[in-house]
mmCIF file of C-alpha atoms and ligand atoms in Angstrom:
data_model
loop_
_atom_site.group_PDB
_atom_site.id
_atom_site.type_symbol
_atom_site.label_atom_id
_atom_site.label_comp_id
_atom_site.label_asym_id
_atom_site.label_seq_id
_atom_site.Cartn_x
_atom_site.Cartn_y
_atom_site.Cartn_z
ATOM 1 C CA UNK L 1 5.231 22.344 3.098
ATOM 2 C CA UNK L 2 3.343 19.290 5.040
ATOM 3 C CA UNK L 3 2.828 16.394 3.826
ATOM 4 C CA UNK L 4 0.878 12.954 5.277
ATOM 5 C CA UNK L 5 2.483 9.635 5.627
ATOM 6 C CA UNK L 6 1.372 6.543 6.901
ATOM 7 C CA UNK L 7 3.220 5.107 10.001
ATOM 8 C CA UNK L 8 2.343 3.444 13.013
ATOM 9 C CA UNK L 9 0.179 4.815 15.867
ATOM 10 C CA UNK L 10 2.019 5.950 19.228
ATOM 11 C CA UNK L 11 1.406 2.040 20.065
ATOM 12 C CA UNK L 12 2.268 0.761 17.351
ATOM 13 C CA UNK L 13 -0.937 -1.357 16.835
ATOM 14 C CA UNK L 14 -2.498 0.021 13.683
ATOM 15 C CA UNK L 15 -1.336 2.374 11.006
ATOM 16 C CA UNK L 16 -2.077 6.179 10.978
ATOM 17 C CA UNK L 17 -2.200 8.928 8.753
ATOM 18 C CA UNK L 18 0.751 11.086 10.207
ATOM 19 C CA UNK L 19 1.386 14.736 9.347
ATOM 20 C CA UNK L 20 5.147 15.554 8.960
ATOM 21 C CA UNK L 21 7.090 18.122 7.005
ATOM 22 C CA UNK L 22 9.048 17.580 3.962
ATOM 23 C CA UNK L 23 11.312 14.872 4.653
ATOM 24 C CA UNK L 24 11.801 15.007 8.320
ATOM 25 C CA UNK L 25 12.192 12.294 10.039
ATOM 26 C CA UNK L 26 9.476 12.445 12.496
ATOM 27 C CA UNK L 27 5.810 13.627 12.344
ATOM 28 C CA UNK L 28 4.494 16.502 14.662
ATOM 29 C CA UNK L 29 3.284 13.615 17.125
ATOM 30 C CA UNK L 30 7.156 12.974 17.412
ATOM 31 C CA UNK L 31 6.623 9.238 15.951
ATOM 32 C CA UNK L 32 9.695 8.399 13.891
ATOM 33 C CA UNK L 33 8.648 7.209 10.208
ATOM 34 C CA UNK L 34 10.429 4.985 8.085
ATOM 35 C CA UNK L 35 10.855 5.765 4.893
ATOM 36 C CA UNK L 36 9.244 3.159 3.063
ATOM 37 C CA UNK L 37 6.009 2.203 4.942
ATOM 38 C CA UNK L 38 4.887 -1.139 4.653
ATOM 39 C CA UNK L 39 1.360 -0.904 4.520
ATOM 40 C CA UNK L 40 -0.915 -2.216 2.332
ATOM 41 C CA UNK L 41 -4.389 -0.287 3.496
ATOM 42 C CA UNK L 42 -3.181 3.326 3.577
ATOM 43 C CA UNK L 43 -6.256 4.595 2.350
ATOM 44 C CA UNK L 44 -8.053 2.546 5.340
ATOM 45 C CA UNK L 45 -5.598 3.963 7.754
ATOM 46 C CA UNK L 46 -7.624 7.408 10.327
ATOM 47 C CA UNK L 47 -5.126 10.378 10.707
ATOM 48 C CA UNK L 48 -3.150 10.581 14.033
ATOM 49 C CA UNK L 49 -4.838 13.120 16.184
ATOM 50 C CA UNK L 50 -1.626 14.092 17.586
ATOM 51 C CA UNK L 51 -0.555 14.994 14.442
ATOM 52 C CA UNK L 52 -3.832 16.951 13.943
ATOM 53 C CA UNK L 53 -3.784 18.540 16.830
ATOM 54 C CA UNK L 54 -0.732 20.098 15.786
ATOM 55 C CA UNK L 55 -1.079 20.402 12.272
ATOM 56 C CA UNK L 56 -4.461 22.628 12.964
ATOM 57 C CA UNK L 57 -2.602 24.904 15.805
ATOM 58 C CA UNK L 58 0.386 25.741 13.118
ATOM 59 C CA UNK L 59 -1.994 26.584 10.294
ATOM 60 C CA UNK L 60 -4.202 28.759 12.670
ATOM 61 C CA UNK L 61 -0.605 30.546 14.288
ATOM 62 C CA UNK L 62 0.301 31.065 9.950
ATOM 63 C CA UNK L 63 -3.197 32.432 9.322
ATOM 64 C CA UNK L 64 -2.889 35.733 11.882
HETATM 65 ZN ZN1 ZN F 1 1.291 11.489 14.307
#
């Protein structure tokens, strides 16, 4: 249902690991992500905390 994609930070210095659902537009930090990234150290790239932050609070609202 959620997927990661690379993108730029919310200042657009360095490349994060977003969290976004299938083919929206924008990940739960509300950073809009192009559809072809152009990155060439994705697996380099930390995860958004934004995105984390709000990835963990849907999971935990799904698993009462
Ligand atoms: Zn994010």
């Amino acid at each position: 249902m959620y997927e990661m994609r690379p993108g730029p930070n919310q200042h657009g210095s360095a490349v994060v690991w977003h969290v976004t659902a299938k083919q929206a537009a924008f990940a739960l930090c509300g950073q809009q992500l192009s559809e072809r990234a152009d990155i060439t150290q994705d697996e380099q790239a930390r995860h958004c905390p934004p995105c984390m932050d709000s990835f963990a609070q849907l999971v935990t609202s799904k698993a009462v």
